[in-house]
Amino acid sequence: MTGASGVSARSNVDPFIVMDVMEQARRLEDAGRSVIHMEVGQPGTPAPQIARDGLAAAMADGALGYTVALGLPDLRAKIADLYGRWYGVDLDPNRVVVTAGSSAAFLLAFTALFDAGDRVGLGLPGYPSYRQILKALSLQPVGIPTQAANRFQPVASELPDLAGLIVASPSNPTGTMLDRKAMSLLIDNCHARGTAFISDEIYHGLHHDAPAVTALEVSNDVYVINSFSKYFSMTGWRIGWMVVPESHVRTIERLAQNMFICAPHASQIAALHAMDAEDELEANRAVYARNRTLMLDGLPAAGFDRIAPPDGAFYIYADVSHLTDDSVKFASEVLEKTGVAITPGLDFDPDRGAETLRFSYARATADIEEGLARLKTFMAAR
């Protein structure tokens, strides 16, 4: 850095391309165009009604000031109870840390576990912000190319030497999952080599057949990160959580006190009530299941036939190497000509992503049907 106007080298992170696509879509909508949003992993539903009602009542009762850094005790206890109901895991609420979305949890995890220069592995394709947050913290992201034959998940026998490994199951952008055997092999490999293991589980609850496996079913010596954004339909509320080993809780607490003070009190209250909205949330999941069926039929019919059927989440990742070698340009052309917003694969894989696209089916079924019809028309005329 030179002078007050300079910026640090570690701040030179890549843009989040999907946000650029969203901006292009916004400009079209402002100009009066109809846009079908298949680009962003955001549910088309609001926070559960019981969550909104619960927050309204709390706001009427008085001011919502700071909470303790680890989060409201009642919310931490309810999250711990979720692990018993979903996975049969007896979790101590004291190991649960409420965060300002999963993004804050990643900042806390990376800061607690690694020192500058450490190598942290992640599967490619994968969530782009992992790489950028690591770079901003002067850590070295190590991309691990994954293959369709392995459901786009890292394989234990192929891991390089690392200080840490991040996995996501279900994955963004592929929606594929690790079964218990694969999860166990990865965790055992990391433990044997002194490698920290971080499991991103923010799409848990959004499975299509067998439920996802939590890393906590295999080991307590892991970091698990989750969020209310996806299954609980609360993206803009910026509320999530992490589960850490008991010996790490105080370290995380000190970091959280200084970096964030606390997660938003209002969002914590809404999240507490959202956990009682099972009927509404399962109805949302049924919509995603219908949308998935439509996508698995409609995308190949439109010409996007090189896909890995997702196990969970609400994404389909497509190989479009037979259609383009510039996914950014191709996605922009699709948006301009059809009003369907999709995400270039370069967000998820800087080496192979020029020939891939991600389609989200998180919106209303009518939008998915319309989007597929527009894509089919576009591809037929191309």
PDB file of C-alpha atoms in Angstrom, residues 190-310:
ATOM      1  CA  CYS A 190      -8.246 -34.884   7.974  1.00  0.00           C
ATOM      2  CA  HIS A 191      -7.944 -36.044  11.587  1.00  0.00           C
ATOM      3  CA  ALA A 192      -5.037 -38.335  10.701  1.00  0.00           C
ATOM      4  CA  ARG A 193      -3.165 -35.458   9.049  1.00  0.00           C
ATOM      5  CA  GLY A 194      -3.973 -32.719  11.550  1.00  0.00           C
ATOM      6  CA  THR A 195      -6.213 -30.941   9.032  1.00  0.00           C
ATOM      7  CA  ALA A 196      -9.123 -28.872  10.352  1.00  0.00           C
ATOM      8  CA  PHE A 197     -12.494 -29.943   8.918  1.00  0.00           C
ATOM      9  CA  ILE A 198     -15.277 -27.436   8.178  1.00  0.00           C
ATOM     10  CA  SER A 199     -18.677 -28.649   6.996  1.00  0.00           C
ATOM     11  CA  ASP A 200     -20.962 -26.147   5.258  1.00  0.00           C
ATOM     12  CA  GLU A 201     -24.472 -27.455   5.876  1.00  0.00           C
ATOM     13  CA  ILE A 202     -26.602 -24.442   4.944  1.00  0.00           C
ATOM     14  CA  TYR A 203     -28.755 -26.454   2.534  1.00  0.00           C
ATOM     15  CA  HIS A 204     -29.657 -29.107   5.083  1.00  0.00           C
ATOM     16  CA  GLY A 205     -33.386 -29.709   5.189  1.00  0.00           C
ATOM     17  CA  LEU A 206     -33.571 -29.243   1.420  1.00  0.00           C
ATOM     18  CA  HIS A 207     -33.052 -32.868   0.392  1.00  0.00           C
ATOM     19  CA  HIS A 208     -35.025 -34.751  -2.227  1.00  0.00           C
ATOM     20  CA  ASP A 209     -34.637 -38.367  -1.089  1.00  0.00           C
ATOM     21  CA  ALA A 210     -32.307 -39.344   1.760  1.00  0.00           C
ATOM     22  CA  PRO A 211     -31.595 -36.533   4.277  1.00  0.00           C
ATOM     23  CA  ALA A 212     -28.141 -35.018   4.361  1.00  0.00           C
ATOM     24  CA  VAL A 213     -25.517 -36.283   6.808  1.00  0.00           C
ATOM     25  CA  THR A 214     -24.108 -33.806   9.319  1.00  0.00           C
ATOM     26  CA  ALA A 215     -20.414 -34.005  10.126  1.00  0.00           C
ATOM     27  CA  LEU A 216     -21.460 -34.151  13.789  1.00  0.00           C
ATOM     28  CA  GLU A 217     -22.730 -37.697  13.196  1.00  0.00           C
ATOM     29  CA  VAL A 218     -19.107 -38.662  12.542  1.00  0.00           C
ATOM     30  CA  SER A 219     -17.029 -36.501  14.909  1.00  0.00           C
ATOM     31  CA  ASN A 220     -17.213 -33.734  17.486  1.00  0.00           C
ATOM     32  CA  ASP A 221     -13.811 -32.425  16.405  1.00  0.00           C
ATOM     33  CA  VAL A 222     -15.204 -30.478  13.438  1.00  0.00           C
ATOM     34  CA  TYR A 223     -16.689 -27.076  12.656  1.00  0.00           C
ATOM     35  CA  VAL A 224     -20.246 -27.115  11.285  1.00  0.00           C
ATOM     36  CA  ILE A 225     -21.772 -24.019   9.700  1.00  0.00           C
ATOM     37  CA  ASN A 226     -25.453 -23.548   8.941  1.00  0.00           C
ATOM     38  CA  SER A 227     -27.911 -20.764   8.247  1.00  0.00           C
ATOM     39  CA  PHE A 228     -31.546 -19.750   8.392  1.00  0.00           C
ATOM     40  CA  SER A 229     -31.315 -18.445   4.824  1.00  0.00           C
ATOM     41  CA  LYS A 230     -32.261 -21.483   2.765  1.00  0.00           C
ATOM     42  CA  TYR A 231     -34.540 -24.048   4.431  1.00  0.00           C
ATOM     43  CA  PHE A 232     -35.973 -21.398   6.759  1.00  0.00           C
ATOM     44  CA  SER A 233     -36.368 -18.885   3.888  1.00  0.00           C
ATOM     45  CA  MET A 234     -34.653 -15.986   5.696  1.00  0.00           C
ATOM     46  CA  THR A 235     -31.865 -14.809   3.365  1.00  0.00           C
ATOM     47  CA  GLY A 236     -32.077 -11.075   4.029  1.00  0.00           C
ATOM     48  CA  TRP A 237     -32.316 -11.498   7.790  1.00  0.00           C
ATOM     49  CA  ARG A 238     -28.609 -12.430   7.953  1.00  0.00           C
ATOM     50  CA  ILE A 239     -28.821 -15.017  10.682  1.00  0.00           C
ATOM     51  CA  GLY A 240     -26.997 -18.326  10.951  1.00  0.00           C
ATOM     52  CA  TRP A 241     -25.054 -20.501  13.361  1.00  0.00           C
ATOM     53  CA  MET A 242     -21.980 -22.606  13.862  1.00  0.00           C
ATOM     54  CA  VAL A 243     -21.185 -25.610  16.034  1.00  0.00           C
ATOM     55  CA  VAL A 244     -17.613 -25.847  17.295  1.00  0.00           C
ATOM     56  CA  PRO A 245     -15.677 -28.164  19.616  1.00  0.00           C
ATOM     57  CA  GLU A 246     -16.218 -27.340  23.288  1.00  0.00           C
ATOM     58  CA  SER A 247     -12.588 -26.269  23.684  1.00  0.00           C
ATOM     59  CA  HIS A 248     -13.003 -23.652  20.923  1.00  0.00           C
ATOM     60  CA  VAL A 249     -16.130 -21.925  22.227  1.00  0.00           C
ATOM     61  CA  ARG A 250     -14.321 -19.258  24.249  1.00  0.00           C
ATOM     62  CA  THR A 251     -11.997 -18.457  21.327  1.00  0.00           C
ATOM     63  CA  ILE A 252     -14.984 -17.976  19.020  1.00  0.00           C
ATOM     64  CA  GLU A 253     -16.755 -15.928  21.673  1.00  0.00           C
ATOM     65  CA  ARG A 254     -13.835 -13.503  22.005  1.00  0.00           C
ATOM     66  CA  LEU A 255     -13.608 -13.114  18.243  1.00  0.00           C
ATOM     67  CA  ALA A 256     -17.358 -12.574  17.910  1.00  0.00           C
ATOM     68  CA  GLN A 257     -17.389  -9.988  20.688  1.00  0.00           C
ATOM     69  CA  ASN A 258     -14.800  -7.912  18.855  1.00  0.00           C
ATOM     70  CA  MET A 259     -15.795  -8.503  15.232  1.00  0.00           C
ATOM     71  CA  PHE A 260     -19.604  -8.429  15.421  1.00  0.00           C
ATOM     72  CA  ILE A 261     -20.704  -7.786  19.043  1.00  0.00           C
ATOM     73  CA  CYS A 262     -23.701 -10.018  18.301  1.00  0.00           C
ATOM     74  CA  ALA A 263     -25.993 -11.214  15.547  1.00  0.00           C
ATOM     75  CA  PRO A 264     -28.995  -8.893  14.974  1.00  0.00           C
ATOM     76  CA  HIS A 265     -31.360  -9.258  17.910  1.00  0.00           C
ATOM     77  CA  ALA A 266     -34.461  -8.932  15.721  1.00  0.00           C
ATOM     78  CA  SER A 267     -33.259 -11.686  13.416  1.00  0.00           C
ATOM     79  CA  GLN A 268     -32.513 -13.955  16.352  1.00  0.00           C
ATOM     80  CA  ILE A 269     -36.080 -13.599  17.601  1.00  0.00           C
ATOM     81  CA  ALA A 270     -37.496 -14.288  14.140  1.00  0.00           C
ATOM     82  CA  ALA A 271     -35.232 -17.336  13.801  1.00  0.00           C
ATOM     83  CA  LEU A 272     -36.378 -18.675  17.165  1.00  0.00           C
ATOM     84  CA  HIS A 273     -39.991 -18.632  15.973  1.00  0.00           C
ATOM     85  CA  ALA A 274     -39.137 -19.878  12.465  1.00  0.00           C
ATOM     86  CA  MET A 275     -38.045 -23.173  13.948  1.00  0.00           C
ATOM     87  CA  ASP A 276     -41.698 -23.863  14.851  1.00  0.00           C
ATOM     88  CA  ALA A 277     -42.891 -23.405  11.240  1.00  0.00           C
ATOM     89  CA  GLU A 278     -42.346 -26.969  10.064  1.00  0.00           C
ATOM     90  CA  ASP A 279     -45.596 -27.262   8.069  1.00  0.00           C
ATOM     91  CA  GLU A 280     -44.928 -24.065   6.123  1.00  0.00           C
ATOM     92  CA  LEU A 281     -41.285 -24.952   5.536  1.00  0.00           C
ATOM     93  CA  GLU A 282     -42.082 -28.472   4.351  1.00  0.00           C
ATOM     94  CA  ALA A 283     -44.626 -26.976   1.946  1.00  0.00           C
ATOM     95  CA  ASN A 284     -41.798 -24.864   0.520  1.00  0.00           C
ATOM     96  CA  ARG A 285     -39.666 -27.985   0.130  1.00  0.00           C
ATOM     97  CA  ALA A 286     -42.475 -29.668  -1.792  1.00  0.00           C
ATOM     98  CA  VAL A 287     -42.413 -26.759  -4.237  1.00  0.00           C
ATOM     99  CA  TYR A 288     -38.678 -27.239  -4.767  1.00  0.00           C
ATOM    100  CA  ALA A 289     -39.291 -30.923  -5.437  1.00  0.00           C
ATOM    101  CA  ARG A 290     -41.832 -30.078  -8.137  1.00  0.00           C
ATOM    102  CA  ASN A 291     -39.479 -27.496  -9.591  1.00  0.00           C
ATOM    103  CA  ARG A 292     -36.619 -30.005  -9.646  1.00  0.00           C
ATOM    104  CA  THR A 293     -38.725 -32.432 -11.674  1.00  0.00           C
ATOM    105  CA  LEU A 294     -39.611 -29.675 -14.120  1.00  0.00           C
ATOM    106  CA  MET A 295     -35.942 -28.712 -14.481  1.00  0.00           C
ATOM    107  CA  LEU A 296     -34.712 -32.272 -14.979  1.00  0.00           C
ATOM    108  CA  ASP A 297     -37.242 -32.635 -17.788  1.00  0.00           C
ATOM    109  CA  GLY A 298     -37.158 -29.121 -19.223  1.00  0.00           C
ATOM    110  CA  LEU A 299     -33.439 -28.345 -19.335  1.00  0.00           C
ATOM    111  CA  PRO A 300     -32.512 -31.368 -21.495  1.00  0.00           C
ATOM    112  CA  ALA A 301     -35.485 -30.597 -23.755  1.00  0.00           C
ATOM    113  CA  ALA A 302     -34.043 -27.103 -24.231  1.00  0.00           C
ATOM    114  CA  GLY A 303     -30.556 -28.436 -25.018  1.00  0.00           C
ATOM    115  CA  PHE A 304     -28.934 -28.359 -21.579  1.00  0.00           C
ATOM    116  CA  ASP A 305     -28.595 -32.115 -21.268  1.00  0.00           C
ATOM    117  CA  ARG A 306     -25.213 -32.513 -19.554  1.00  0.00           C
ATOM    118  CA  ILE A 307     -26.297 -32.244 -15.924  1.00  0.00           C
ATOM    119  CA  ALA A 308     -25.800 -34.035 -12.608  1.00  0.00           C
ATOM    120  CA  PRO A 309     -29.198 -34.570 -10.938  1.00  0.00           C
ATOM    121  CA  PRO A 310     -29.086 -32.796  -7.563  1.00  0.00           C
TER     122      PRO A 310
END
